[in-house]
mmCIF file of C-alpha atoms in Angstrom:
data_model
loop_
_atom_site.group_PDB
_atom_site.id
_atom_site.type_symbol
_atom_site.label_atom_id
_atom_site.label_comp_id
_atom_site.label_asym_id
_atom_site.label_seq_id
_atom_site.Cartn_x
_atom_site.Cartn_y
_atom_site.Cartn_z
ATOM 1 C CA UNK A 1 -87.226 65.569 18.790
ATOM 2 C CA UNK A 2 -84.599 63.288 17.888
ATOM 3 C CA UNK A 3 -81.959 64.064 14.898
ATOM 4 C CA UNK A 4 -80.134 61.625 13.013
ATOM 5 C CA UNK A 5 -76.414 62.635 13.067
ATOM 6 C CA UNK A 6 -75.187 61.162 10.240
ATOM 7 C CA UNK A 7 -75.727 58.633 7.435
ATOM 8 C CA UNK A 8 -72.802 56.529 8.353
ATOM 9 C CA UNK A 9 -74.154 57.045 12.312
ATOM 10 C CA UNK A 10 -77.857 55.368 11.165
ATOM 11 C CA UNK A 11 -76.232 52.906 8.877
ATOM 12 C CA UNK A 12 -74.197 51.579 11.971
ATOM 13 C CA UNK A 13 -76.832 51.758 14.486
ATOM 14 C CA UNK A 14 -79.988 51.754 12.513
ATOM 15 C CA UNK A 15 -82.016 52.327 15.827
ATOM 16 C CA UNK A 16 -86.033 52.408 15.402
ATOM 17 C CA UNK A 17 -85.583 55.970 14.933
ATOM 18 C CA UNK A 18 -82.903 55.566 12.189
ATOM 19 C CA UNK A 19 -85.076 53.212 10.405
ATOM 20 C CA UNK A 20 -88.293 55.579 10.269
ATOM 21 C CA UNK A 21 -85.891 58.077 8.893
ATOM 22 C CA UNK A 22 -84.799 56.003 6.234
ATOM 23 C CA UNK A 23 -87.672 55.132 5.060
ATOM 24 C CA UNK A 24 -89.457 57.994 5.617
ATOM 25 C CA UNK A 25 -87.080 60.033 3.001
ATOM 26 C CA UNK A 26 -88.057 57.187 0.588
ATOM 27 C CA UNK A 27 -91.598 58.365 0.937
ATOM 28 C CA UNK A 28 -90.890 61.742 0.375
ATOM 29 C CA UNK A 29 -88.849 60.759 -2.852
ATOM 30 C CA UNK A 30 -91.974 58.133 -4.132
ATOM 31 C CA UNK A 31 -94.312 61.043 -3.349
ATOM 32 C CA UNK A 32 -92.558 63.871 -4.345
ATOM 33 C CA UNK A 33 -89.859 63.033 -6.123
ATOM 34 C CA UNK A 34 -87.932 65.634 -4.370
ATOM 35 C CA UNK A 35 -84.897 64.790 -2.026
ATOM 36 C CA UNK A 36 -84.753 65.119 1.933
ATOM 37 C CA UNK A 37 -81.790 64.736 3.972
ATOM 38 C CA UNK A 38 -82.386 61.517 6.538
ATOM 39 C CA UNK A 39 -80.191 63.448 9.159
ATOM 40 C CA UNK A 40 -82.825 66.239 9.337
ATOM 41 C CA UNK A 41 -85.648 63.845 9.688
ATOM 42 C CA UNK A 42 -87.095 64.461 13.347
ATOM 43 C CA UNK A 43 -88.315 61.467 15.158
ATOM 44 C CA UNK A 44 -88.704 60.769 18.761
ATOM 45 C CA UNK A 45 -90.488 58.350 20.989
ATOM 46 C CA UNK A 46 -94.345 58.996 20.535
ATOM 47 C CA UNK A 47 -96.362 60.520 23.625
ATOM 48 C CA UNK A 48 -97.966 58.067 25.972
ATOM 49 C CA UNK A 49 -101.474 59.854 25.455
ATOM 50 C CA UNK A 50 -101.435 58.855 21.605
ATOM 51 C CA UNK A 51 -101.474 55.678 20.006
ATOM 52 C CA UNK A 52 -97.876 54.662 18.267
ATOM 53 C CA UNK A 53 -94.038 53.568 19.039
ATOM 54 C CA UNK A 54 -92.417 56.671 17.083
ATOM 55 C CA UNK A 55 -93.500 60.325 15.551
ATOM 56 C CA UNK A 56 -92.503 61.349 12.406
ATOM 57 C CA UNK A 57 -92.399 65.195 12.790
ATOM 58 C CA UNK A 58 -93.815 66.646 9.202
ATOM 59 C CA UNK A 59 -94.065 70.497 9.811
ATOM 60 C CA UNK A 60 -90.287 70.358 7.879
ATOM 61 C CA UNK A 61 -91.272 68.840 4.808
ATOM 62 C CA UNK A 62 -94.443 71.037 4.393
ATOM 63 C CA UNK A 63 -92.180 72.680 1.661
ATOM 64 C CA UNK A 64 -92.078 69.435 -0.074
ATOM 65 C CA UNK A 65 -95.412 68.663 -0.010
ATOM 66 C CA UNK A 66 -97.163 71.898 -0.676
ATOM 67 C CA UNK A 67 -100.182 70.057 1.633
ATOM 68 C CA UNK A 68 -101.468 70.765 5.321
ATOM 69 C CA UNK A 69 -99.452 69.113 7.617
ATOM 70 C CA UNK A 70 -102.406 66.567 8.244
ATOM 71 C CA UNK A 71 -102.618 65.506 4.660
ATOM 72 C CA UNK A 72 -98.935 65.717 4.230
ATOM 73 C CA UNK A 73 -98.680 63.219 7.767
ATOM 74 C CA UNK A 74 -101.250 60.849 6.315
ATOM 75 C CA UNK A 75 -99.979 60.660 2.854
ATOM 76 C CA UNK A 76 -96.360 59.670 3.963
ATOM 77 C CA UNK A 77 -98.006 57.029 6.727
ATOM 78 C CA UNK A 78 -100.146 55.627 3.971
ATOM 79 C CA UNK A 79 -97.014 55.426 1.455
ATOM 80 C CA UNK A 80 -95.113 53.552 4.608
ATOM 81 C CA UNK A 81 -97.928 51.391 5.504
ATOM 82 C CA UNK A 82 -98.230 50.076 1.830
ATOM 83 C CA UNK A 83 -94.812 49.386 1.070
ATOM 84 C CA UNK A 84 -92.993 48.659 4.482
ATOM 85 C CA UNK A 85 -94.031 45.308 6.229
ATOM 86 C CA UNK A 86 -92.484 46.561 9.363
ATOM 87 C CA UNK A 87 -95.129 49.628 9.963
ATOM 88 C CA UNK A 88 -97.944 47.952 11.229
ATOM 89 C CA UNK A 89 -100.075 51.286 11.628
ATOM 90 C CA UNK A 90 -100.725 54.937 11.392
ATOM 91 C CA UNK A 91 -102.108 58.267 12.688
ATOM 92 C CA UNK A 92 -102.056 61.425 11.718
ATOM 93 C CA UNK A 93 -102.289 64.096 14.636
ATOM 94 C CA UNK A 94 -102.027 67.566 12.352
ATOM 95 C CA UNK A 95 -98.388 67.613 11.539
ATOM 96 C CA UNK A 96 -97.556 64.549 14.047
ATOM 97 C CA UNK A 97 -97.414 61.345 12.214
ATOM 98 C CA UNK A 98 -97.799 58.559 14.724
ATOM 99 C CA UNK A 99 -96.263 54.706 13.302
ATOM 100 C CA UNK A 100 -96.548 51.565 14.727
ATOM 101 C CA UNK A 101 -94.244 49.338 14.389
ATOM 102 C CA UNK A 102 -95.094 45.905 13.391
ATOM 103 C CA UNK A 103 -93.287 42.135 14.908
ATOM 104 C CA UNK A 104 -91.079 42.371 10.904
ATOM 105 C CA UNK A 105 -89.626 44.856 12.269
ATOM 106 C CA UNK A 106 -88.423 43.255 15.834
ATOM 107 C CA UNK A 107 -87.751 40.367 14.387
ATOM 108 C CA UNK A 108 -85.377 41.729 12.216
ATOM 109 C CA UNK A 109 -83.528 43.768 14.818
ATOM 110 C CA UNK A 110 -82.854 40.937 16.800
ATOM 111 C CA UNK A 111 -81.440 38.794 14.216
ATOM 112 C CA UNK A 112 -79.424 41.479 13.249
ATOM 113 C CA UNK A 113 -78.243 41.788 17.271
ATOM 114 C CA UNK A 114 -77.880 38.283 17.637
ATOM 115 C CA UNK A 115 -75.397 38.162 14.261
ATOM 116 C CA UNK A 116 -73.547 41.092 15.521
ATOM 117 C CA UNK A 117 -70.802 39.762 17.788
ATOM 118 C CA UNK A 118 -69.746 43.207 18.690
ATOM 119 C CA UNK A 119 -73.544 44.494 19.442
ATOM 120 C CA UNK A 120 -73.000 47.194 22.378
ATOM 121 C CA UNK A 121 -69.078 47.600 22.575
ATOM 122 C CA UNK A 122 -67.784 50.878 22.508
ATOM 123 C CA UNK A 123 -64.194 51.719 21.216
ATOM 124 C CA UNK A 124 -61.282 52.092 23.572
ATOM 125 C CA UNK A 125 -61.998 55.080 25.437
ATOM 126 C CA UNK A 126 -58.540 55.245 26.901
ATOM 127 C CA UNK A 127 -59.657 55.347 30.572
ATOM 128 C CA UNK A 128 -58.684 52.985 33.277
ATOM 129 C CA UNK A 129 -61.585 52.674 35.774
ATOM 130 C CA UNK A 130 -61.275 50.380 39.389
ATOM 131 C CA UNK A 131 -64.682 49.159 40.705
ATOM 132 C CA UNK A 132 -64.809 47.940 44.466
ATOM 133 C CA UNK A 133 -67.660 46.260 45.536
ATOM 134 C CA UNK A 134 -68.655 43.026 47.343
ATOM 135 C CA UNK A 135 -66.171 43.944 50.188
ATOM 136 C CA UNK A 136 -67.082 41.372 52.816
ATOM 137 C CA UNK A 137 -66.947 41.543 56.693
ATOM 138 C CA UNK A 138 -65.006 37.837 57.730
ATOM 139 C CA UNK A 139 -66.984 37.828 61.186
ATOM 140 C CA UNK A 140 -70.118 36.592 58.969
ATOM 141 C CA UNK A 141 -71.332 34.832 55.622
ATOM 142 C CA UNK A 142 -72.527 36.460 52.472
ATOM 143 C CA UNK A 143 -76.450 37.501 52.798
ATOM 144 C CA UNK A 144 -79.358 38.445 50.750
ATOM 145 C CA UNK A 145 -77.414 42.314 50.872
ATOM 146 C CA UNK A 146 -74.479 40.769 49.520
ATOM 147 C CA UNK A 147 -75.835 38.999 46.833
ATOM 148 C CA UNK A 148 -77.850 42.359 45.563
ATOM 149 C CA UNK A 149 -74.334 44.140 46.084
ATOM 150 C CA UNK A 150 -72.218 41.539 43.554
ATOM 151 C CA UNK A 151 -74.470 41.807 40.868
ATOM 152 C CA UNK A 152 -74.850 45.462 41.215
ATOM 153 C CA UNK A 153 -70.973 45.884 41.049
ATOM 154 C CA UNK A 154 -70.309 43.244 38.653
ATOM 155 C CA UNK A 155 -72.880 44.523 35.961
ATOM 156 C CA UNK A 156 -71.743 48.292 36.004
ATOM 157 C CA UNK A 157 -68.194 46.467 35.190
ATOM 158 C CA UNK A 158 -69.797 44.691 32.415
ATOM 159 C CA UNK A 159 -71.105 48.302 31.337
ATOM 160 C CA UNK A 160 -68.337 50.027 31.846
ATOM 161 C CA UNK A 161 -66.221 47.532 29.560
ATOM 162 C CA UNK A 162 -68.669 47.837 26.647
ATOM 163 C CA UNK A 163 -68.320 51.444 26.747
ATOM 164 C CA UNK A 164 -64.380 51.052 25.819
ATOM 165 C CA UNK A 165 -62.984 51.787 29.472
ATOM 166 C CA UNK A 166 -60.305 49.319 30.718
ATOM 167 C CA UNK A 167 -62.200 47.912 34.213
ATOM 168 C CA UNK A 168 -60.364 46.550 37.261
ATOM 169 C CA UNK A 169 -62.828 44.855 39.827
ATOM 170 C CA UNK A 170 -61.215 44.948 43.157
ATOM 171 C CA UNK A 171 -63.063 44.347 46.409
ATOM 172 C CA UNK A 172 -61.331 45.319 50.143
ATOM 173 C CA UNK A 173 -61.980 42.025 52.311
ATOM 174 C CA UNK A 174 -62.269 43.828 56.058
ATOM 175 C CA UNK A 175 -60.700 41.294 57.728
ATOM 176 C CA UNK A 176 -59.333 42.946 60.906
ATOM 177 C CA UNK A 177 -61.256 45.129 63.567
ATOM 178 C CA UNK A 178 -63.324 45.141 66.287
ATOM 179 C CA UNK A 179 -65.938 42.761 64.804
ATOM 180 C CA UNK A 180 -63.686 40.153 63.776
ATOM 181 C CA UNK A 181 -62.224 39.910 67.033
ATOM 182 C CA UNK A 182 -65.908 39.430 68.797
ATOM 183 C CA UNK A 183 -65.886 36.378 66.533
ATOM 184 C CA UNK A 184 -62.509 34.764 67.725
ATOM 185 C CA UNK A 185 -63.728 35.958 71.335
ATOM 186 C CA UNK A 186 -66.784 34.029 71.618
ATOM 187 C CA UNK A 187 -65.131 31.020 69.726
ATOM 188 C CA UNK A 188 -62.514 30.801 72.238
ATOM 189 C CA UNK A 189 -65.057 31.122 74.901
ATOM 190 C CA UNK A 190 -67.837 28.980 73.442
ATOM 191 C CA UNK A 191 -67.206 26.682 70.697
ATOM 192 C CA UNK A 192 -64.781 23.964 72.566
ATOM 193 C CA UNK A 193 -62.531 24.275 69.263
ATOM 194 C CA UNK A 194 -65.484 23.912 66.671
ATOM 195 C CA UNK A 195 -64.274 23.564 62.810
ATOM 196 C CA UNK A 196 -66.397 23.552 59.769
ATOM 197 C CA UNK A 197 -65.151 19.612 59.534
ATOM 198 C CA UNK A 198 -66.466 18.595 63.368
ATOM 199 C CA UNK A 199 -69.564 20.796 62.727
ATOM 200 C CA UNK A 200 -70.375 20.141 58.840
ATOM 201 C CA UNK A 201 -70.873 23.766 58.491
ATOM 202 C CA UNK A 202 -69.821 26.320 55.946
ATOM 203 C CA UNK A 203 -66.803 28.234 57.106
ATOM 204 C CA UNK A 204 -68.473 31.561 56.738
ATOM 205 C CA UNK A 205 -71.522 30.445 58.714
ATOM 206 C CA UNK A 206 -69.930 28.474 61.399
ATOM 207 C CA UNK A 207 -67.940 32.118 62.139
ATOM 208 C CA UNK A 208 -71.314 34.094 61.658
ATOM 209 C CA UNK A 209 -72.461 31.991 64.280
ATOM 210 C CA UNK A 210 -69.648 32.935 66.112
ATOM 211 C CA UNK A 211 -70.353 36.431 66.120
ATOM 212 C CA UNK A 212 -74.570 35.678 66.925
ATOM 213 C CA UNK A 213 -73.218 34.385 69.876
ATOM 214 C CA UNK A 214 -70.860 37.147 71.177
ATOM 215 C CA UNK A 215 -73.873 39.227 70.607
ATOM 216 C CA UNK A 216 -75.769 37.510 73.791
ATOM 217 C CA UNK A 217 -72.273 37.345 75.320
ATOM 218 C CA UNK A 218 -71.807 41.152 75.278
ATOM 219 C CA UNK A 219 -75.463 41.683 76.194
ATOM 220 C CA UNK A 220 -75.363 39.120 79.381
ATOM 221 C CA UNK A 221 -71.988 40.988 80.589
ATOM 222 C CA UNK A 222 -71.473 44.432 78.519
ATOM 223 C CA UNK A 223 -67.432 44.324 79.861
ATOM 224 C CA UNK A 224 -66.461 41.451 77.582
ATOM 225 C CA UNK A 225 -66.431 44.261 75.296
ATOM 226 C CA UNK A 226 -63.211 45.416 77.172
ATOM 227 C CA UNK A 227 -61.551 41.848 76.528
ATOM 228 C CA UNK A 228 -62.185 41.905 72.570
ATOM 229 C CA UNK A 229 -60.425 45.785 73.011
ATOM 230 C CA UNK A 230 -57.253 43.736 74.418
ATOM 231 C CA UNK A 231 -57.681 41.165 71.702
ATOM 232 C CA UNK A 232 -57.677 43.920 68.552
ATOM 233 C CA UNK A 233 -54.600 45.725 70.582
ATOM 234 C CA UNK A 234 -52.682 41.919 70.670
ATOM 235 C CA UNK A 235 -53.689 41.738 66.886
ATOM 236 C CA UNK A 236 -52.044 45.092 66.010
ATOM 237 C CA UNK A 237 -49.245 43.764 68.080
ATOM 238 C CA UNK A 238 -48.841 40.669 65.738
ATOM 239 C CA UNK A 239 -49.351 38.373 69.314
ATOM 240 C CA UNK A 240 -48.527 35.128 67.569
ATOM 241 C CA UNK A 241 -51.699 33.305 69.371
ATOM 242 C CA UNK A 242 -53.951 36.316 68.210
ATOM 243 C CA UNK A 243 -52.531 36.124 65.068
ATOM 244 C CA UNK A 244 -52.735 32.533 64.181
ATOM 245 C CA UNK A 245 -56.489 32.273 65.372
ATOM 246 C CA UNK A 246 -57.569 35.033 63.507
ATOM 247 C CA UNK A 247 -55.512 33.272 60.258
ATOM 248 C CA UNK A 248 -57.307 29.679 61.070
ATOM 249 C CA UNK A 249 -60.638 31.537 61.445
ATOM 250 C CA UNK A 250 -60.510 33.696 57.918
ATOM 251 C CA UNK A 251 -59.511 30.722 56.081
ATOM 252 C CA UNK A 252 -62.512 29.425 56.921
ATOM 253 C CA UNK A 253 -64.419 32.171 56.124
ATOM 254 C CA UNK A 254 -62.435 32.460 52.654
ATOM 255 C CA UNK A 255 -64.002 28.825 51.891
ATOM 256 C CA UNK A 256 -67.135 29.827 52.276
ATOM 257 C CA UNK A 257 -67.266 32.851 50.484
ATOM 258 C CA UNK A 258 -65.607 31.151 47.454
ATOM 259 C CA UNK A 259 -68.125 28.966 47.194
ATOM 260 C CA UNK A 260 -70.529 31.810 46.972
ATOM 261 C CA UNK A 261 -68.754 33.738 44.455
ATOM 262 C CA UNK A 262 -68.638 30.711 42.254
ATOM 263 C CA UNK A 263 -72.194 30.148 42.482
ATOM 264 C CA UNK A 264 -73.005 34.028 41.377
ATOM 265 C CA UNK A 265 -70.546 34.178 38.445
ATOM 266 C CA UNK A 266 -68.540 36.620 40.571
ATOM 267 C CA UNK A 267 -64.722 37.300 39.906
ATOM 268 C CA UNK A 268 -62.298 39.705 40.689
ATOM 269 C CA UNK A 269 -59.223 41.188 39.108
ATOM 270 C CA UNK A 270 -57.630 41.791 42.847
ATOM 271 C CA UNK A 271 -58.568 41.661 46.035
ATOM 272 C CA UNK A 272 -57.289 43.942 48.934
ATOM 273 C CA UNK A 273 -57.288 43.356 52.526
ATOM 274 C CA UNK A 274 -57.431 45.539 55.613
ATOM 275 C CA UNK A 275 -54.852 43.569 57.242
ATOM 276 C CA UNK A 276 -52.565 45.102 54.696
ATOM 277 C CA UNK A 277 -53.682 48.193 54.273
ATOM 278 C CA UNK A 278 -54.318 49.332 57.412
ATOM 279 C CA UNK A 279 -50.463 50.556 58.275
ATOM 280 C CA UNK A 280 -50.704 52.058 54.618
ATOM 281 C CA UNK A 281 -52.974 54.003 56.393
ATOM 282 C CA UNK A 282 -51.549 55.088 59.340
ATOM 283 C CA UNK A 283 -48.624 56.176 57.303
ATOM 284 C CA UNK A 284 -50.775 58.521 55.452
ATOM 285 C CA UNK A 285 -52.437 59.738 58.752
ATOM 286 C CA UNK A 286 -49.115 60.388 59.782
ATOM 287 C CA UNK A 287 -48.090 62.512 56.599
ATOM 288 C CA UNK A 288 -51.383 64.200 56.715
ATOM 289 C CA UNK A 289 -50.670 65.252 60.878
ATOM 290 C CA UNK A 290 -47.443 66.270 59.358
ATOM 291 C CA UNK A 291 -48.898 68.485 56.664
ATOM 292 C CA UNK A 292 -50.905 70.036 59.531
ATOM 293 C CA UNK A 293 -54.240 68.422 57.503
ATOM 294 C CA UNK A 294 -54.955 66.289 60.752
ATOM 295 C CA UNK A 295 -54.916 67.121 64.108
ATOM 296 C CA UNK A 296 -53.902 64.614 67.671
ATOM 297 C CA UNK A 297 -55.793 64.977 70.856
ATOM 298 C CA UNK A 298 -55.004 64.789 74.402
ATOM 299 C CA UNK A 299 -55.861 61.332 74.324
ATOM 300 C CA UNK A 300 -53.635 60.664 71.582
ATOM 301 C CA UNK A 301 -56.197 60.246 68.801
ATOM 302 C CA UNK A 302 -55.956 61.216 65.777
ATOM 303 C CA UNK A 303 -59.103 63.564 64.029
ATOM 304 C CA UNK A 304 -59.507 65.300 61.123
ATOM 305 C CA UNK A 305 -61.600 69.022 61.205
ATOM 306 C CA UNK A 306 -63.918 69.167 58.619
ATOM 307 C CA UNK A 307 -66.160 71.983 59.364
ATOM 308 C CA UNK A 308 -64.816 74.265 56.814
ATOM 309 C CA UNK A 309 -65.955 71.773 53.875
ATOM 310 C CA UNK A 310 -69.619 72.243 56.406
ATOM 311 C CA UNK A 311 -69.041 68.144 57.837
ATOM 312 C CA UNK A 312 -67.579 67.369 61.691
ATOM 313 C CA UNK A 313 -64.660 66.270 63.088
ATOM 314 C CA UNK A 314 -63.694 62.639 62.032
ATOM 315 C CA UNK A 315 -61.702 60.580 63.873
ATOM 316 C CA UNK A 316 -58.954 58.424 62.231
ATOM 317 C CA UNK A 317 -56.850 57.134 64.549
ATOM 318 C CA UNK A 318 -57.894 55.996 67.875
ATOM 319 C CA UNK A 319 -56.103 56.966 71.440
ATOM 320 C CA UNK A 320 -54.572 53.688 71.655
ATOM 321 C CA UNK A 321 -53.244 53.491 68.350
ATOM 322 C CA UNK A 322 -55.497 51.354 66.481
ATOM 323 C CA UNK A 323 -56.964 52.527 63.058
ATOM 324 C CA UNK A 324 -60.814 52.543 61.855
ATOM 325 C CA UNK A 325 -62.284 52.181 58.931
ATOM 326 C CA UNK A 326 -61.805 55.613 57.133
ATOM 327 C CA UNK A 327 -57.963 54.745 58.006
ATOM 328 C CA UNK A 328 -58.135 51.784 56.003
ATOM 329 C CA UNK A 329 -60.124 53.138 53.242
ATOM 330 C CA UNK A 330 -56.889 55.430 53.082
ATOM 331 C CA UNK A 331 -54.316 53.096 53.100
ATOM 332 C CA UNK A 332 -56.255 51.071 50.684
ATOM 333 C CA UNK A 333 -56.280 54.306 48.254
ATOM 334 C CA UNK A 334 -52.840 54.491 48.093
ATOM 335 C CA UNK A 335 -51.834 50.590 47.773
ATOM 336 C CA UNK A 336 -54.787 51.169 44.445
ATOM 337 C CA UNK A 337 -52.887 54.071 43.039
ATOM 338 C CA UNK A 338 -49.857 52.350 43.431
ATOM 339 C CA UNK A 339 -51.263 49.240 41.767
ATOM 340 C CA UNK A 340 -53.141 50.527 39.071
ATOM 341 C CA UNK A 341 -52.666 54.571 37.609
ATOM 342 C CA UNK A 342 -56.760 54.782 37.289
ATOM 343 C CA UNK A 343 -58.505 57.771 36.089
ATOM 344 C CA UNK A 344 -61.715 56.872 38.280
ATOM 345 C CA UNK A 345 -62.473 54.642 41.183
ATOM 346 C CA UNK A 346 -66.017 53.725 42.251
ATOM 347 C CA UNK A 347 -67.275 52.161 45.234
ATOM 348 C CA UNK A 348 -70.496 50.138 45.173
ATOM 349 C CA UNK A 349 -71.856 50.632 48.716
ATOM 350 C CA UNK A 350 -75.028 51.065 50.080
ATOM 351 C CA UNK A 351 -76.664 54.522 51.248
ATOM 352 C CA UNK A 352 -76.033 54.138 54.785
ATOM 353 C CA UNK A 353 -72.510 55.075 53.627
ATOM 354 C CA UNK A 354 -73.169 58.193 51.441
ATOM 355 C CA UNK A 355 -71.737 60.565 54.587
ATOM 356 C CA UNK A 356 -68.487 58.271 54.912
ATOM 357 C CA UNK A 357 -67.417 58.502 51.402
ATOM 358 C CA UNK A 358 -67.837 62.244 51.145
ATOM 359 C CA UNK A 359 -65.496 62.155 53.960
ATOM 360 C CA UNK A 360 -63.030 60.187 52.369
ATOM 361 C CA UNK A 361 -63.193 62.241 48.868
ATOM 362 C CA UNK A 362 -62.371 64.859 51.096
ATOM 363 C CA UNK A 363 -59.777 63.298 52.351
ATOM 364 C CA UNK A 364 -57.854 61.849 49.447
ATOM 365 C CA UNK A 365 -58.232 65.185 47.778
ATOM 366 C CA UNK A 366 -55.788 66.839 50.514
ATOM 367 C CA UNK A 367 -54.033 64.202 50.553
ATOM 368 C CA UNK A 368 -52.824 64.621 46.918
ATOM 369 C CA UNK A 369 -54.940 61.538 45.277
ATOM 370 C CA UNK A 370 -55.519 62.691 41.596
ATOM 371 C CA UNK A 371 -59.238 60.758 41.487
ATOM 372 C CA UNK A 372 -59.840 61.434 45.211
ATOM 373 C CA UNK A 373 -62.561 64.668 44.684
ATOM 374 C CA UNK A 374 -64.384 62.950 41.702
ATOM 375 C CA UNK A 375 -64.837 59.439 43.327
ATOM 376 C CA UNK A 376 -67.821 57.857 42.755
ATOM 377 C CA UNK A 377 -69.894 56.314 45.167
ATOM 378 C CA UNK A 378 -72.204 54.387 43.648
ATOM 379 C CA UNK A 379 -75.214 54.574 46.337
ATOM 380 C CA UNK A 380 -77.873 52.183 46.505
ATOM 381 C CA UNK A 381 -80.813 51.631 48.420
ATOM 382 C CA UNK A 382 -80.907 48.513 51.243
ATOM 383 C CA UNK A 383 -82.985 45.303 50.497
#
């Protein structure tokens, strides 16, 4: 059953249980002329099997009454029928008195919603909270996935705000990596020095197109593979023609996604990217090897052992130096806590990542982050 905390609580909030307690007490004073407090009214949602929005327990105010509970239950619904245009209806189930309530009644509500400018928002509660989602790939344009993603991510914001916590939207643009280069591969190799200009394409899609195509590339000869390994090595060796294609190519990409943002109503507070983070990372792979957290191989990789918390091994660090994305995630962490002291950070990522970000809780934990163990990974189901 539901209680009514306090008067000032229903006055404030005057929810459709509120209400029914308020005017149910006037009942009892019309029909008894005896007082009953409207905080230890009991009313709760009615049960799908009867007939009515909201039950009026009775079985307290039998002392009141001196009745059965049926007669007291259809005396009060009879009183609240009469004089209250917003009960539309009534039955009596022994001490169970079921109400409808009538369109007055909704009507009302929402006017009073509508005149309420603060309807919904909660006082301060002191809390910073950081929200990542969106977090685009540039080797590819924003899909059907994405879309669902944004508007998952920026709603719980909007929630989160109402409920008085200070929100910082942030999404991690993975803009470096193994994919990314089989994009600037197969342009070099295929495109003849296509731009969205020459083509009249979208940047984002003329690169996704990019990346289609490396896909038959790598499946007509599997050892171009090897070549976009050299290019991600030149990258993380700032090679100045690496470098410069893979700038000319994300611009593009950066265009196109703008243009989707705008269109959803999307915006952040900052935006982080991998190209940045990523050495963030390594340094705290480094400190964590250091610490004796992390372990290095005889191939020169870097893992992490995990089997005491009941996971694997995971790899951060590969043999030839280059990070992956649980390094990034890292490095990202710390640039965050830097940023912003937050008391909570939540991801917005689908399910398929539920095992990497108990990893990485793991992770920032022993690595000293303050949020790290209670991170939330807000898990979704794919489209």
């Amino acid at each position: 059953a539901f209680r009514i905390q306090t008067s000032q609580d229903l006055s404030r909030i005057m929810t459709p249980e509120g209400f029914i307690a308020t005017k149910a007490s006037e009942a009892v004073k019309a029909l008894y002329n005896a007082e009953f407090p409207i905080e230890n009214m009991q009313v709760g949602i009615t049960r799908k099997e009867f007939e009515g929005d909201y039950t009026l327990v009775v079985f307290p105010l039998l002392k009141i009454s001196h009745a059965a509970p049926a007669a007291t239950a259809d005396a009060i619904g009879c009183w609240l029928k009469t004089n209250c245009p917003e009960i539309s209806a009534y039955n009596a189930v022994q001490g169970f008195l079921n109400l409808s309530l009538s369109n007055v009644y909704w009507q009302e509500t929402l006017r009073n919603i509508a005149g309420d400018k603060d309807f919904g928002q909660l006082p301060s509660s002191g809390k910073r909270v950081m929200v990542e989602f969106s977090s685009p790939n540039t080797n590819k344009p924003l899909h059907l996935g994405h879309v669902r993603n944004n508007l998952l991510g920026s709603s719980v914001s909007s929630l989160l705000k109402a409920a008085g916590d200070e929100v910082i939207k942030t999404t991690l643009v993975n803009d470096r990596g193994v994919h990314i280069c089989k994009s600037m591969y197969a342009w070099q190799e295929r495109f003849n020095g296509a731009t969205p200009e020459s083509t009249g394409k979208k940047g984002d899609h003329l690169v996704g197109d990019c990346y289609v195509e490396y896909a038959r590339m790598e499946k007509e000869n599997p050892e171009v593979l090897d070549k976009v390994h050299e290019m991600l090595v030149k990258w993380e060796q700032n090679d100045p023609e690496v470098r410069g294609l893979w700038a000319r190519m994300n611009e593009w990409v950066y265009a196109g996604f703008d243009e989707t943002y705008k269109a959803l109503g999307v915006t952040f507070d900052k935006i982080y990217y991998e190209s940045n983070t990523y050495l963030e990372g390594k340094d705290k792979v480094q400190e964590g090897l250091d610490k004796g957290f992390f372990y290095r191989k005889e191939d020169n990789s870097v893992w992490a052992d995990l089997t005491a918390e009941g996971l694997d091994h995971k790899l951060l660090l590969r043999g030839d130096g280059t990070s992956v994305y649980m390094t990034q995630d890292i490095g990202t962490a710390k640039l965050r806590f830097q940023d912003y002291p937050i008391n909570k950070m939540i991801y917005v990522v689908g399910n398929e990542q539920n095992y990497h970000f108990q990893v990485l809780s793991i992770l920032l934990d022993k690595l000293g982050f303050e949020w790290g163990k209670d991170l939330v990974h807000f898990s979704y189901g794919m489209v």
